[in-house]
mmCIF file of C-alpha atoms (C1' of nucleotides) in Angstrom:
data_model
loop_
_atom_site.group_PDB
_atom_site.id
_atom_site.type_symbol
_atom_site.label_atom_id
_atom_site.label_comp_id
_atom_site.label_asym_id
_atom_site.label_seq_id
_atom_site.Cartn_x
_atom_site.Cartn_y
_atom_site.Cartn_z
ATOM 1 C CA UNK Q 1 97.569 92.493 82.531
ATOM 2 C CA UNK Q 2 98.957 95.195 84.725
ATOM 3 C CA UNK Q 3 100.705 94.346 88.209
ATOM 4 C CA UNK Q 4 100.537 96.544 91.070
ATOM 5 C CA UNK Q 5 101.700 97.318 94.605
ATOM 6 C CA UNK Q 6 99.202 98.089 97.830
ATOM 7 C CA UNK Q 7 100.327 99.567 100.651
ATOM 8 C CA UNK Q 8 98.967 99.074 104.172
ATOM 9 C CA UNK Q 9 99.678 98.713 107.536
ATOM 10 C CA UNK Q 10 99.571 95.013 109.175
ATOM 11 C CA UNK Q 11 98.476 96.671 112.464
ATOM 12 C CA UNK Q 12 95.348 97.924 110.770
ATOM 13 C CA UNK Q 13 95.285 95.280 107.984
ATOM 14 C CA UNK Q 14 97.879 92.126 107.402
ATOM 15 C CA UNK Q 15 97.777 89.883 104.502
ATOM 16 C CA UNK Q 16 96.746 87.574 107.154
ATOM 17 C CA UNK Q 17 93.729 89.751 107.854
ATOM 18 C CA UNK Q 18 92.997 89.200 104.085
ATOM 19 C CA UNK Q 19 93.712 85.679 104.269
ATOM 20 C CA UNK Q 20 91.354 84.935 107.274
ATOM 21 C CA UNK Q 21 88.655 87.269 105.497
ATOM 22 C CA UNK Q 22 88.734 85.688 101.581
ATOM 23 C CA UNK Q 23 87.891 89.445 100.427
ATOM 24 C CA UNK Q 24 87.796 92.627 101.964
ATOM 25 C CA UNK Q 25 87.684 96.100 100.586
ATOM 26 C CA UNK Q 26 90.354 98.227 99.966
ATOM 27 C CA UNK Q 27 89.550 102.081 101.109
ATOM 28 C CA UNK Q 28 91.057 104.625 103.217
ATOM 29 C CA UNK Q 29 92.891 106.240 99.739
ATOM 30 C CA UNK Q 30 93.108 109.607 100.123
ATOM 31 C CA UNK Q 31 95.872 110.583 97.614
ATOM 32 C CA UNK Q 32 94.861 111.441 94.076
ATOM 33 C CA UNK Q 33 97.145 109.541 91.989
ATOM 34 C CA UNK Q 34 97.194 107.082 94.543
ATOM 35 C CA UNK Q 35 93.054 107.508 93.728
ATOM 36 C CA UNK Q 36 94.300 107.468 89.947
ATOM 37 C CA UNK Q 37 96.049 103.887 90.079
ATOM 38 C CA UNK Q 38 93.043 102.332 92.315
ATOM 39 C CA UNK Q 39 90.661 103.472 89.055
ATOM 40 C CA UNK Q 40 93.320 102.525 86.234
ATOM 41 C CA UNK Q 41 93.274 98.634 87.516
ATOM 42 C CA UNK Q 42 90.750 95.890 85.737
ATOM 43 C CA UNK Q 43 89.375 93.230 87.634
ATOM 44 C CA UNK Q 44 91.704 90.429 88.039
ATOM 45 C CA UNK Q 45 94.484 92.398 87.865
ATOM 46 C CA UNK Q 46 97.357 90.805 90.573
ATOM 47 C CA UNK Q 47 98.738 93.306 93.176
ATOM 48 C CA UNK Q 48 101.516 92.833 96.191
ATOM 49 C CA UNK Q 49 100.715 93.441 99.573
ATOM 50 C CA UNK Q 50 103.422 95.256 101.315
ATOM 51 C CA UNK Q 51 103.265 95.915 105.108
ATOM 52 C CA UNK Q 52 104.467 99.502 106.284
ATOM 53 C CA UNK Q 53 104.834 101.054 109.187
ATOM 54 C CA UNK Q 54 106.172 98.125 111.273
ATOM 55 C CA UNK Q 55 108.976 95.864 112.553
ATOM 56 C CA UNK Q 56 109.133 94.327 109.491
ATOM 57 C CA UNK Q 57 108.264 96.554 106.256
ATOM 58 C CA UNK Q 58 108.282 94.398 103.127
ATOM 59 C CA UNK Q 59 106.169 92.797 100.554
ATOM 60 C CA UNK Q 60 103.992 89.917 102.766
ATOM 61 C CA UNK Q 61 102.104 88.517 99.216
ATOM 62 C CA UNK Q 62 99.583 88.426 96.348
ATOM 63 C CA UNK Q 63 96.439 89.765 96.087
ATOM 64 C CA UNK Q 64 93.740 90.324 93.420
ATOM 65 C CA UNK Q 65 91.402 92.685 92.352
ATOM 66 C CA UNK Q 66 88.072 92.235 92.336
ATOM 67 C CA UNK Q 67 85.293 93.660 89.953
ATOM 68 C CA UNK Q 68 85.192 97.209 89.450
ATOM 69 C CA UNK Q 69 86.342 100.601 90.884
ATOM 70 C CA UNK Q 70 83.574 102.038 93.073
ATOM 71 C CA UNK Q 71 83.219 105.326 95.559
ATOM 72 C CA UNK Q 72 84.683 104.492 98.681
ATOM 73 C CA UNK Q 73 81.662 104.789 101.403
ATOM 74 C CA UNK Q 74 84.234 105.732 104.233
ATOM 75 C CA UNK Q 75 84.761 109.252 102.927
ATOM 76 C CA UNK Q 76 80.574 109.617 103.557
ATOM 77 C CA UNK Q 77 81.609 108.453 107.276
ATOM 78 C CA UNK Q 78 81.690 110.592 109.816
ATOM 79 C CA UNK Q 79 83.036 107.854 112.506
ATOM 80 C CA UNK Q 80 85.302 106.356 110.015
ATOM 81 C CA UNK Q 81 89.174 107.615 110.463
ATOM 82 C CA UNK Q 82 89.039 108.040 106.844
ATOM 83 C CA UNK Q 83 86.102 110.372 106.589
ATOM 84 C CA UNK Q 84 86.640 113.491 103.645
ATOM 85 C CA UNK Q 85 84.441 116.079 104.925
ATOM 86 C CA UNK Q 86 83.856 117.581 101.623
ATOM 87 C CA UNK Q 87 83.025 114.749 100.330
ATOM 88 C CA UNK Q 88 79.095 114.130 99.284
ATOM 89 C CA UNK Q 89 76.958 111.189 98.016
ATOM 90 C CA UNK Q 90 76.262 113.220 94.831
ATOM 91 C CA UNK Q 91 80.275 114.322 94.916
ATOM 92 C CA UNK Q 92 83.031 111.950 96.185
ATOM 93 C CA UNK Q 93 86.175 111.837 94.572
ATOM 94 C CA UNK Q 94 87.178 108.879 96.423
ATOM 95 C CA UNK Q 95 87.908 105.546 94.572
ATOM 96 C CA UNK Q 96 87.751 101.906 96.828
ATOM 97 C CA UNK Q 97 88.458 98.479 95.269
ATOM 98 C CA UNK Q 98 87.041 94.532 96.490
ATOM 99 C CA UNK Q 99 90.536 92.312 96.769
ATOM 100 C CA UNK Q 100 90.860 88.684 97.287
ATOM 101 C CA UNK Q 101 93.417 86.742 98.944
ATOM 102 C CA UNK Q 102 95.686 84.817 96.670
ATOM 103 C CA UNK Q 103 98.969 84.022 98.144
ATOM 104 C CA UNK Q 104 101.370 84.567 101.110
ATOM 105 C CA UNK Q 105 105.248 84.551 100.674
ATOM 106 C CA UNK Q 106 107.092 81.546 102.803
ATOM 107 C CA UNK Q 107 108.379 84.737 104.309
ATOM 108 C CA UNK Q 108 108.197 88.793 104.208
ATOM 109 C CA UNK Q 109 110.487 90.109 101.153
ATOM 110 C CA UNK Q 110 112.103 92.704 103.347
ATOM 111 C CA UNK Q 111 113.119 96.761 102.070
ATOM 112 C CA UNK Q 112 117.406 95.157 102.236
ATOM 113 C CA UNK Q 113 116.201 91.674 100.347
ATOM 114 C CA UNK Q 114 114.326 93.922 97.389
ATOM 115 C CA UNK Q 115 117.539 96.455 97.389
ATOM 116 C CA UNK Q 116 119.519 93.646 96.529
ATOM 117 C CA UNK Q 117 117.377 92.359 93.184
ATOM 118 C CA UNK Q 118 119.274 94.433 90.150
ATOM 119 C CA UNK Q 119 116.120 94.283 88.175
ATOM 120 C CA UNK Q 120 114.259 96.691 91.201
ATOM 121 C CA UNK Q 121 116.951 99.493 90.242
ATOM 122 C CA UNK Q 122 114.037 101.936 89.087
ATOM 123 C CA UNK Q 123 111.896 100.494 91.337
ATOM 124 C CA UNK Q 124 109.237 103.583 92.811
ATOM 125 C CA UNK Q 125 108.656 101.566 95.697
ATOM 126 C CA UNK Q 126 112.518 101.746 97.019
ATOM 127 C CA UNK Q 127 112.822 105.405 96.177
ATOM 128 C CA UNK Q 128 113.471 107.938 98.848
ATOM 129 C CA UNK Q 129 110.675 109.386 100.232
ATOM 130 C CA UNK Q 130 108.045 107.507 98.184
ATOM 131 C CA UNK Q 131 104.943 107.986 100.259
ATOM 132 C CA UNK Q 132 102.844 106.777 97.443
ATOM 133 C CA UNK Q 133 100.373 103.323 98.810
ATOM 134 C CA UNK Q 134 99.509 102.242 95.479
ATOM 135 C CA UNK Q 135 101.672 102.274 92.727
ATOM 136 C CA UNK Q 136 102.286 100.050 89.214
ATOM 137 C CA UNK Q 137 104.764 97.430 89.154
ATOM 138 C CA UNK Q 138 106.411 96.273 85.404
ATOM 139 C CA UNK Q 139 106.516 92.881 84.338
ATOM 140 C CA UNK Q 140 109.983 92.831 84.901
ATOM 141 C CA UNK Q 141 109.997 93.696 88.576
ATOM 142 C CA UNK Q 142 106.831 91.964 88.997
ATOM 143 C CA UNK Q 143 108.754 88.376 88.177
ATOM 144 C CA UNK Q 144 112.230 89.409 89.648
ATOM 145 C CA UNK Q 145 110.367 89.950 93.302
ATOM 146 C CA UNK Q 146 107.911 86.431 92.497
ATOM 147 C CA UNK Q 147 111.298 84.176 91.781
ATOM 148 C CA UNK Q 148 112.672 85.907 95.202
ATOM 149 C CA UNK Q 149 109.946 85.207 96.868
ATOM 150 C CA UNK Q 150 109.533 81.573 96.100
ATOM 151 C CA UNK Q 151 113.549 81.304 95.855
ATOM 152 C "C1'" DG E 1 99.732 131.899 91.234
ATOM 153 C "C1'" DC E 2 103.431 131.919 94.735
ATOM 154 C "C1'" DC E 3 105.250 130.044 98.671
ATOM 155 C "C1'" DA E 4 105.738 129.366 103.698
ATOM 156 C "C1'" DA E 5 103.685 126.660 107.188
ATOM 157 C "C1'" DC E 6 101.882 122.600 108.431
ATOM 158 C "C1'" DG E 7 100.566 117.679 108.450
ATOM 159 C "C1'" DT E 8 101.437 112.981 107.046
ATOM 160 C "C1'" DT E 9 104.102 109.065 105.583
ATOM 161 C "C1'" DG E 10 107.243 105.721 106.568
ATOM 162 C "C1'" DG E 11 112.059 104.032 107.114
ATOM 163 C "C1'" DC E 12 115.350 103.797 110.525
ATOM 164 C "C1'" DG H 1 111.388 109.268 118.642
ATOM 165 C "C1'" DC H 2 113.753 111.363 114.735
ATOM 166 C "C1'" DC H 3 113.783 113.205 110.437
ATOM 167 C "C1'" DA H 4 113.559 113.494 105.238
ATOM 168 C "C1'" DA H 5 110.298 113.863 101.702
ATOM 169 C "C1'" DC H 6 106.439 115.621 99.889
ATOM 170 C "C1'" DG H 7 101.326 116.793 99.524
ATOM 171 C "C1'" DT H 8 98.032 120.218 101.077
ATOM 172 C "C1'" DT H 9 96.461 124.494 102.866
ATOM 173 C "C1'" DG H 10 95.809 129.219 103.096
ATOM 174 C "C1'" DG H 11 97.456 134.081 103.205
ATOM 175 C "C1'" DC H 12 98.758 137.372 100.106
#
DNA sequence: GCCAACGTTGGC
DNA sequence: GCCAACGTTGGC
């Protein structure tokens, strides 16, 4: 089983959006290898939810995926913020995923808390200027920033 | 195909 | 609000 990391911003969607919903769907991508990550995951497949863009960027909890890869209607949307104009019904190149609740983290792993974990040396996530809101996540970080969490 | 301009992301 | 990083766009 791969791990993975989602991006997203608690002022448009929190873990505790996902929490109070069970499921939601996961759209909006608009990055191609982003796009290429969303597509790569199998169903069941764990990811962290990391909050960006606030007072308190960090990873918030677990998620998981749900079923299979599928076009992601708000690129057909003209009223949605996410719409991709060239985008057709017969022609979109954008990928959205279901995702489940599983768990939230006694509290947010902050950016300085993760910094501090050895094993998240390499870690794409803590890179400068990664812009990148979905992104793969080795075993090895996957349980370092787990036994942090819960520790 | 190059590359400058521009827009977006996201931490601080 | 600032700014670094980086993807995208569009002229040539």
């Amino acid at each position: 089983m791969a791990c993975w990391l989602l991006k997203s911003e608690p002022d448009e969607f929190s873990l505790t959006d996902l929490e109070r919903l069970g499921q939601a769907r996961w759209d909006g991508v608009r990055n191609y290898q982003a796009r290429n990550f969303l597509r790569a995951m199998a169903s069941d497949e764990l990811f962290f939810f990391h909050h960006s863009s606030c007072a308190e960027p960090g990873i918030a909890g677990i998620g998981r995926i749900v079923g299979a890869a599928f076009a992601d209607p708000t690129a057909l949307d003209p009223e949605s913020p996410y719409h991709a104009p060239k985008a057709s019904a017969e022609d979109n190149p954008w990928t959205a995923r279901q995702v489940a609740f599983v768990e939230a983290f006694p509290r947010v792993l902050t950016l300085p808390r993760l910094r501090q974990l050895p094993a998240l040396a390499d870690f794409a996530l803590l890179r400068k200027g990664n812009r990148l809101s979905v992104m793969p996540v080795s075993p090895a970080e996957w349980t370092a920033i787990v036994a942090a969490a819960r520790g």
